[in-house]
Amino acid sequence: MNSSVLIFDSGVGGLSILTEVRQRLPHLSLHYLMDNEAFPYGLKPDDELIPRVLKVCTLAVKALQPDLLIIACNTASTLTLPQLREQLSIPVVGVVPAIKVAAAQAAETTGTPDSWRPGGHIGLLATPATINRTYTDNLIRDFAGHCTVRRFGSTELVQWAEDWINEQRTPYGLFEHLNSWLQHPVPLSHVVLGCTHFPLLKAQLQQQWPAITWVDSGNAIARRVADLLPQTVSSTTLATAINPARNGDLQCFWTDSHKEPTGAIRYLSTLGPVSRCAVLPEK
Ligand code: DGL
């Protein structure tokens, strides 16, 4: 049987991670879980979010028995990873802002003269919660000391990504929302998409600001999953390449019994047949 991976987010954002995992490891069965009852996470206080994420994830792991859990949410990962790893007996992969990658790329493109902050100017675009986390401060201190890092917390962008996936509504207002931050006082060369919702709008961001390199964590996460579930890669990737019918199945779960996430289900079905859709009881 194919190994299965549970991919968790508050809303549609984790689909950006799921897409990368599906591309690299099509044989894996992927269970997508969105905690849409508690969406958005980016405005929730830590003392509310920690027990919520722990509860939903532990119950889901018990119910679905995946081989690995991806917390496809920067807001949740930067807060709950140690506790989740302590409570669960399967590997837990977290998604955190790709500051290390962006800082290294920015240093390469700007060169490294001996002047102050030789690594250039990079941006971190994330939820209001993520930009203020100690975890984020530490990432910047450890990996981007040579850069100037500007931060921007946006809930609007999270909602625009939801509207894009759910209603295919184009995000009007992107330019007014971000341009001043992106350009002043010095134009940013690289911007970390530190919320999994934002890569879903990457095409629009690239089109509006083609000179900026938009950096996300999706690819690195898919590689990490391949490292952690190696036996499944070697035994089935070839078979899958020859016969796509061997692709792992896709399933969709959510927490709000009043809100079926039709947009997420439609998105998943573009990647393959969705074999099960259900509310996940959390009590
Ligand atoms: N997608 C989530 C993240 O990566 C959070 C979105 C939200 O619920 O605010 O941070």
mmCIF file of C-alpha atoms and ligand atoms in Angstrom:
data_model
loop_
_atom_site.group_PDB
_atom_site.id
_atom_site.type_symbol
_atom_site.label_atom_id
_atom_site.label_comp_id
_atom_site.label_asym_id
_atom_site.label_seq_id
_atom_site.Cartn_x
_atom_site.Cartn_y
_atom_site.Cartn_z
ATOM 1 C CA MET A 1 0.000 0.000 0.000
ATOM 2 C CA ASN A 2 1.127 3.561 -0.707
ATOM 3 C CA SER A 3 2.345 5.624 2.217
ATOM 4 C CA SER A 4 0.024 8.428 3.211
ATOM 5 C CA VAL A 5 0.739 11.987 4.226
ATOM 6 C CA LEU A 6 -1.600 14.312 6.101
ATOM 7 C CA ILE A 7 -1.211 17.935 5.024
ATOM 8 C CA PHE A 8 -2.692 20.472 7.416
ATOM 9 C CA ASP A 9 -3.536 24.184 7.181
ATOM 10 C CA SER A 10 -6.210 26.606 8.348
ATOM 11 C CA GLY A 11 -7.541 27.049 4.813
ATOM 12 C CA VAL A 12 -6.518 26.567 1.180
ATOM 13 C CA GLY A 13 -2.876 27.648 1.709
ATOM 14 C CA GLY A 14 -1.531 24.157 2.289
ATOM 15 C CA LEU A 15 -2.595 23.281 -1.251
ATOM 16 C CA SER A 16 0.546 25.118 -2.408
ATOM 17 C CA ILE A 17 2.597 22.575 -0.452
ATOM 18 C CA LEU A 18 0.423 19.634 -1.488
ATOM 19 C CA THR A 19 0.968 20.530 -5.154
ATOM 20 C CA GLU A 20 4.763 20.333 -4.761
ATOM 21 C CA VAL A 21 4.560 17.045 -2.849
ATOM 22 C CA ARG A 22 2.244 15.581 -5.482
ATOM 23 C CA GLN A 23 4.602 16.624 -8.280
ATOM 24 C CA ARG A 24 7.671 15.085 -6.684
ATOM 25 C CA LEU A 25 6.014 12.038 -5.051
ATOM 26 C CA PRO A 26 2.865 11.190 -7.041
ATOM 27 C CA HIS A 27 2.597 7.712 -5.525
ATOM 28 C CA LEU A 28 1.854 9.055 -2.023
ATOM 29 C CA SER A 29 -1.738 9.175 -0.801
ATOM 30 C CA LEU A 30 -2.377 12.734 0.273
ATOM 31 C CA HIS A 31 -4.986 13.707 2.863
ATOM 32 C CA TYR A 32 -5.646 17.429 2.935
ATOM 33 C CA LEU A 33 -7.100 18.842 6.158
ATOM 34 C CA MET A 34 -8.205 22.437 6.591
ATOM 35 C CA ASP A 35 -9.265 23.843 9.937
ATOM 36 C CA ASN A 36 -11.728 26.200 8.268
ATOM 37 C CA GLU A 37 -13.753 26.531 11.454
ATOM 38 C CA ALA A 38 -10.868 28.461 13.050
ATOM 39 C CA PHE A 39 -9.686 30.310 9.908
ATOM 40 C CA PRO A 40 -7.826 32.679 9.807
ATOM 41 C CA TYR A 41 -4.985 31.608 12.098
ATOM 42 C CA GLY A 42 -2.943 34.738 11.405
ATOM 43 C CA LEU A 43 -5.062 36.910 13.690
ATOM 44 C CA LYS A 44 -5.432 34.442 16.566
ATOM 45 C CA PRO A 45 -3.590 34.878 19.859
ATOM 46 C CA ASP A 46 -0.987 32.220 20.629
ATOM 47 C CA ASP A 47 -2.822 30.889 23.693
ATOM 48 C CA GLU A 48 -5.856 30.139 21.547
ATOM 49 C CA LEU A 49 -3.950 28.747 18.583
ATOM 50 C CA ILE A 50 -1.638 26.312 20.374
ATOM 51 C CA PRO A 51 -4.364 24.106 21.941
ATOM 52 C CA ARG A 52 -6.460 24.336 18.774
ATOM 53 C CA VAL A 53 -3.707 23.089 16.457
ATOM 54 C CA LEU A 54 -2.660 20.364 18.889
ATOM 55 C CA LYS A 55 -6.229 19.141 19.274
ATOM 56 C CA VAL A 56 -7.160 19.123 15.584
ATOM 57 C CA CYS A 57 -3.889 17.514 14.490
ATOM 58 C CA THR A 58 -3.773 14.801 17.137
ATOM 59 C CA LEU A 59 -7.395 13.821 16.463
ATOM 60 C CA ALA A 60 -6.809 13.793 12.714
ATOM 61 C CA VAL A 61 -3.696 11.643 13.039
ATOM 62 C CA LYS A 62 -5.637 9.211 15.211
ATOM 63 C CA ALA A 63 -8.514 9.069 12.720
ATOM 64 C CA LEU A 64 -6.515 8.900 9.481
ATOM 65 C CA GLN A 65 -3.325 7.114 10.599
ATOM 66 C CA PRO A 66 -0.950 8.858 8.162
ATOM 67 C CA ASP A 67 2.747 7.956 7.936
ATOM 68 C CA LEU A 68 3.789 11.601 8.116
ATOM 69 C CA LEU A 69 2.229 14.962 8.989
ATOM 70 C CA ILE A 70 3.039 18.241 7.265
ATOM 71 C CA ILE A 71 2.022 21.384 9.117
ATOM 72 C CA ALA A 72 1.564 23.340 5.880
ATOM 73 C CA CYS A 73 1.069 26.576 7.757
ATOM 74 C CA ASN A 74 3.835 28.938 8.843
ATOM 75 C CA THR A 75 1.611 30.498 11.500
ATOM 76 C CA ALA A 76 1.042 27.112 13.165
ATOM 77 C CA SER A 77 4.535 25.693 12.569
ATOM 78 C CA THR A 78 6.384 28.627 14.121
ATOM 79 C CA LEU A 79 4.312 28.090 17.265
ATOM 80 C CA THR A 80 3.514 24.409 17.759
ATOM 81 C CA LEU A 81 6.175 22.177 16.186
ATOM 82 C CA PRO A 82 7.957 21.100 19.407
ATOM 83 C CA GLN A 83 4.692 20.127 21.144
ATOM 84 C CA LEU A 84 3.360 18.311 18.079
ATOM 85 C CA ARG A 85 6.566 16.306 17.741
ATOM 86 C CA GLU A 86 6.371 15.435 21.407
ATOM 87 C CA GLN A 87 2.758 14.262 21.197
ATOM 88 C CA LEU A 88 2.854 12.348 17.911
ATOM 89 C CA SER A 89 4.791 9.239 17.054
ATOM 90 C CA ILE A 90 5.043 9.963 13.296
ATOM 91 C CA PRO A 91 7.457 12.435 11.653
ATOM 92 C CA VAL A 92 6.117 16.004 11.633
ATOM 93 C CA VAL A 93 7.422 18.331 8.911
ATOM 94 C CA GLY A 94 6.873 22.024 9.534
ATOM 95 C CA VAL A 95 6.698 24.830 7.001
ATOM 96 C CA VAL A 96 8.593 27.932 8.140
ATOM 97 C CA PRO A 97 9.599 31.071 6.206
ATOM 98 C CA ALA A 98 12.426 30.395 3.697
ATOM 99 C CA ILE A 99 14.568 33.212 5.068
ATOM 100 C CA LYS A 100 17.795 31.216 4.844
ATOM 101 C CA VAL A 101 17.299 30.548 1.111
ATOM 102 C CA ALA A 102 16.316 34.132 0.274
ATOM 103 C CA ALA A 103 19.189 35.610 2.286
ATOM 104 C CA ALA A 104 21.710 33.315 0.561
ATOM 105 C CA GLN A 105 20.315 34.125 -2.892
ATOM 106 C CA ALA A 106 20.287 37.862 -2.169
ATOM 107 C CA ALA A 107 23.916 37.760 -1.004
ATOM 108 C CA GLU A 108 24.898 35.959 -4.213
ATOM 109 C CA THR A 109 23.236 38.527 -6.453
ATOM 110 C CA THR A 110 24.518 41.576 -4.587
ATOM 111 C CA GLY A 111 28.069 40.276 -4.100
ATOM 112 C CA THR A 112 29.774 40.609 -0.763
ATOM 113 C CA PRO A 113 31.780 43.813 -0.447
ATOM 114 C CA ASP A 114 32.867 44.775 3.069
ATOM 115 C CA SER A 115 30.234 47.437 3.450
ATOM 116 C CA TRP A 116 27.447 47.417 6.034
ATOM 117 C CA ARG A 117 24.691 44.919 5.183
ATOM 118 C CA PRO A 118 26.367 43.656 2.019
ATOM 119 C CA GLY A 119 23.661 41.049 1.471
ATOM 120 C CA GLY A 120 21.053 43.453 0.187
ATOM 121 C CA HIS A 121 17.445 43.984 1.130
ATOM 122 C CA ILE A 122 14.981 41.138 1.434
ATOM 123 C CA GLY A 123 11.345 41.082 2.484
ATOM 124 C CA LEU A 124 9.290 38.744 4.623
ATOM 125 C CA LEU A 125 5.632 38.648 3.661
ATOM 126 C CA ALA A 126 3.613 36.565 6.135
ATOM 127 C CA THR A 127 0.631 36.684 8.466
ATOM 128 C CA PRO A 128 0.660 39.294 11.252
ATOM 129 C CA ALA A 129 1.241 36.431 13.720
ATOM 130 C CA THR A 130 4.236 34.959 11.882
ATOM 131 C CA ILE A 131 6.123 38.222 11.389
ATOM 132 C CA ASN A 132 6.061 38.841 15.157
ATOM 133 C CA ARG A 133 7.165 35.377 16.299
ATOM 134 C CA THR A 134 10.374 34.724 18.258
ATOM 135 C CA TYR A 135 10.897 31.802 15.854
ATOM 136 C CA THR A 136 10.997 34.319 12.989
ATOM 137 C CA ASP A 137 13.354 36.666 14.890
ATOM 138 C CA ASN A 138 15.697 33.729 15.403
ATOM 139 C CA LEU A 139 15.610 32.723 11.712
ATOM 140 C CA ILE A 140 16.538 36.272 10.737
ATOM 141 C CA ARG A 141 19.284 36.480 13.371
ATOM 142 C CA ASP A 142 20.779 33.100 12.414
ATOM 143 C CA PHE A 143 20.548 33.244 8.612
ATOM 144 C CA ALA A 144 20.052 36.814 7.450
ATOM 145 C CA GLY A 145 22.416 38.826 9.624
ATOM 146 C CA HIS A 146 24.100 40.131 6.466
ATOM 147 C CA CYS A 147 20.829 41.484 5.009
ATOM 148 C CA THR A 148 18.337 44.148 5.834
ATOM 149 C CA VAL A 149 15.039 42.313 6.344
ATOM 150 C CA ARG A 150 11.761 44.220 6.005
ATOM 151 C CA ARG A 151 8.605 42.523 7.315
ATOM 152 C CA PHE A 152 4.990 42.900 6.243
ATOM 153 C CA GLY A 153 2.047 41.159 7.886
ATOM 154 C CA SER A 154 -0.991 40.745 5.647
ATOM 155 C CA THR A 155 -4.366 39.181 6.311
ATOM 156 C CA GLU A 156 -5.721 40.668 3.091
ATOM 157 C CA LEU A 157 -3.413 38.494 1.002
ATOM 158 C CA VAL A 158 -4.576 35.385 2.886
ATOM 159 C CA GLN A 159 -8.200 36.240 2.079
ATOM 160 C CA TRP A 160 -7.348 37.041 -1.570
ATOM 161 C CA ALA A 161 -5.755 33.605 -1.942
ATOM 162 C CA GLU A 162 -8.917 32.045 -0.475
ATOM 163 C CA ASP A 163 -11.063 34.034 -2.931
ATOM 164 C CA TRP A 164 -8.805 33.017 -5.817
ATOM 165 C CA ILE A 165 -9.107 29.308 -5.072
ATOM 166 C CA ASN A 166 -12.744 29.348 -3.956
ATOM 167 C CA GLU A 167 -14.264 31.776 -6.433
ATOM 168 C CA GLN A 168 -11.471 32.293 -8.985
ATOM 169 C CA ARG A 169 -11.714 35.967 -8.067
ATOM 170 C CA THR A 170 -8.656 37.951 -9.208
ATOM 171 C CA PRO A 171 -7.030 39.860 -6.341
ATOM 172 C CA TYR A 172 -7.611 43.503 -7.228
ATOM 173 C CA GLY A 173 -5.716 45.875 -4.964
ATOM 174 C CA LEU A 174 -2.425 43.954 -4.838
ATOM 175 C CA PHE A 175 -0.454 46.935 -6.148
ATOM 176 C CA GLU A 176 -1.853 49.449 -3.651
ATOM 177 C CA HIS A 177 -1.449 46.953 -0.833
ATOM 178 C CA LEU A 178 2.198 46.040 -1.388
ATOM 179 C CA ASN A 179 4.005 48.413 -3.724
ATOM 180 C CA SER A 180 5.127 51.019 -1.246
ATOM 181 C CA TRP A 181 6.534 48.361 1.098
ATOM 182 C CA LEU A 182 8.262 46.555 -1.776
ATOM 183 C CA GLN A 183 9.916 49.681 -3.192
ATOM 184 C CA HIS A 184 10.699 52.007 -0.269
ATOM 185 C CA PRO A 185 13.096 53.074 1.015
ATOM 186 C CA VAL A 186 15.100 50.615 -1.137
ATOM 187 C CA PRO A 187 13.562 48.126 -3.628
ATOM 188 C CA LEU A 188 13.552 44.558 -2.325
ATOM 189 C CA SER A 189 15.350 42.004 -4.500
ATOM 190 C CA HIS A 190 13.886 38.870 -2.844
ATOM 191 C CA VAL A 191 10.652 38.387 -0.947
ATOM 192 C CA VAL A 192 9.953 35.342 1.205
ATOM 193 C CA LEU A 193 6.376 34.116 0.881
ATOM 194 C CA GLY A 194 6.129 33.171 4.569
ATOM 195 C CA CYS A 195 2.523 32.040 4.453
ATOM 196 C CA THR A 196 1.450 29.007 2.452
ATOM 197 C CA HIS A 197 -1.499 30.920 0.996
ATOM 198 C CA PHE A 198 0.779 33.327 -0.853
ATOM 199 C CA PRO A 199 2.396 30.986 -3.435
ATOM 200 C CA LEU A 200 -1.157 30.452 -4.728
ATOM 201 C CA LEU A 201 -0.929 34.085 -5.914
ATOM 202 C CA LYS A 202 2.642 33.792 -7.206
ATOM 203 C CA ALA A 203 1.687 34.235 -10.857
ATOM 204 C CA GLN A 204 -0.054 37.528 -10.060
ATOM 205 C CA LEU A 205 2.842 38.714 -7.878
ATOM 206 C CA GLN A 206 5.378 37.826 -10.568
ATOM 207 C CA GLN A 207 3.356 39.582 -13.211
ATOM 208 C CA GLN A 208 3.042 42.754 -11.143
ATOM 209 C CA TRP A 209 6.683 42.810 -9.907
ATOM 210 C CA PRO A 210 8.807 40.786 -12.361
ATOM 211 C CA ALA A 211 12.121 42.128 -10.989
ATOM 212 C CA ILE A 212 11.535 40.541 -7.573
ATOM 213 C CA THR A 213 12.444 36.917 -6.789
ATOM 214 C CA TRP A 214 9.571 35.347 -4.814
ATOM 215 C CA VAL A 215 10.856 32.592 -2.528
ATOM 216 C CA ASP A 216 8.666 29.913 -0.974
ATOM 217 C CA SER A 217 9.224 26.652 0.902
ATOM 218 C CA GLY A 218 7.192 24.201 -1.225
ATOM 219 C CA ASN A 219 10.040 22.559 -3.079
ATOM 220 C CA ALA A 220 12.180 22.114 0.034
ATOM 221 C CA ILE A 221 9.253 20.521 1.862
ATOM 222 C CA ALA A 222 8.672 18.004 -0.934
ATOM 223 C CA ARG A 223 12.387 17.084 -0.825
ATOM 224 C CA ARG A 224 12.214 16.662 2.950
ATOM 225 C CA VAL A 225 9.229 14.319 2.632
ATOM 226 C CA ALA A 226 11.108 12.287 0.007
ATOM 227 C CA ASP A 227 14.017 11.941 2.469
ATOM 228 C CA LEU A 228 11.740 10.847 5.283
ATOM 229 C CA LEU A 229 9.737 8.319 3.246
ATOM 230 C CA PRO A 230 12.545 7.035 1.001
ATOM 231 C CA GLN A 231 11.424 3.429 0.649
ATOM 232 C CA THR A 232 8.175 4.500 -0.984
ATOM 233 C CA VAL A 233 10.086 6.608 -3.517
ATOM 234 C CA SER A 234 12.362 3.878 -4.775
ATOM 235 C CA SER A 235 9.716 1.187 -4.936
ATOM 236 C CA THR A 236 6.906 3.008 -6.661
ATOM 237 C CA THR A 237 8.075 6.139 -8.467
ATOM 238 C CA LEU A 238 9.037 4.206 -11.565
ATOM 239 C CA ALA A 239 5.754 2.324 -11.644
ATOM 240 C CA THR A 240 3.893 5.604 -11.268
ATOM 241 C CA ALA A 241 5.805 7.222 -14.110
ATOM 242 C CA ILE A 242 4.845 4.323 -16.346
ATOM 243 C CA ASN A 243 1.300 3.963 -15.088
ATOM 244 C CA PRO A 244 -0.339 7.108 -13.628
ATOM 245 C CA ALA A 245 -3.199 4.930 -12.390
ATOM 246 C CA ARG A 246 -0.795 3.949 -9.609
ATOM 247 C CA ASN A 247 -0.851 7.528 -8.262
ATOM 248 C CA GLY A 248 -1.782 7.773 -4.598
ATOM 249 C CA ASP A 249 -5.306 8.879 -3.834
ATOM 250 C CA LEU A 250 -6.376 12.345 -2.752
ATOM 251 C CA GLN A 251 -8.750 13.048 0.110
ATOM 252 C CA CYS A 252 -10.114 16.280 1.569
ATOM 253 C CA PHE A 253 -11.184 16.956 5.157
ATOM 254 C CA TRP A 254 -12.329 20.074 6.985
ATOM 255 C CA THR A 255 -13.589 21.102 10.432
ATOM 256 C CA ASP A 256 -16.559 23.414 9.806
ATOM 257 C CA SER A 257 -19.644 21.304 9.156
ATOM 258 C CA HIS A 258 -21.427 24.366 7.716
ATOM 259 C CA LYS A 259 -18.751 25.225 5.154
ATOM 260 C CA GLU A 260 -17.860 22.603 2.581
ATOM 261 C CA PRO A 261 -14.652 23.811 0.934
ATOM 262 C CA THR A 262 -15.774 23.400 -2.657
ATOM 263 C CA GLY A 263 -12.857 25.455 -4.016
ATOM 264 C CA ALA A 264 -10.263 23.255 -2.331
ATOM 265 C CA ILE A 265 -12.017 20.097 -3.538
ATOM 266 C CA ARG A 266 -12.137 21.481 -7.088
ATOM 267 C CA TYR A 267 -8.433 22.377 -6.915
ATOM 268 C CA LEU A 268 -7.546 18.882 -5.637
ATOM 269 C CA SER A 269 -9.523 17.262 -8.415
ATOM 270 C CA THR A 270 -7.269 18.989 -10.977
ATOM 271 C CA LEU A 271 -4.424 16.878 -9.527
ATOM 272 C CA GLY A 272 -6.271 13.552 -9.605
ATOM 273 C CA PRO A 273 -9.476 11.841 -8.518
ATOM 274 C CA VAL A 274 -10.568 12.829 -4.995
ATOM 275 C CA SER A 275 -11.709 9.639 -3.308
ATOM 276 C CA ARG A 276 -13.135 11.010 -0.057
ATOM 277 C CA CYS A 277 -14.442 14.357 1.221
ATOM 278 C CA ALA A 278 -15.623 14.691 4.824
ATOM 279 C CA VAL A 279 -15.914 16.847 7.904
ATOM 280 C CA LEU A 280 -13.416 15.630 10.443
ATOM 281 C CA PRO A 281 -15.040 15.437 13.874
ATOM 282 C CA GLU A 282 -12.814 17.207 16.309
ATOM 283 C CA LYS A 283 -14.498 16.360 19.593
HETATM 284 N N1 DGL B 1 -1.598 29.470 5.563
HETATM 285 C C1 DGL B 1 -1.243 29.897 6.859
HETATM 286 C C2 DGL B 1 0.240 30.209 6.996
HETATM 287 O O1 DGL B 1 1.053 29.672 6.295
HETATM 288 C C3 DGL B 1 -2.073 30.881 7.627
HETATM 289 C C4 DGL B 1 -3.257 31.559 7.057
HETATM 290 C C5 DGL B 1 -4.214 32.050 8.136
HETATM 291 O O2 DGL B 1 -5.058 31.247 8.533
HETATM 292 O O3 DGL B 1 -4.064 33.203 8.596
HETATM 293 O O4 DGL B 1 0.638 30.973 7.836
#
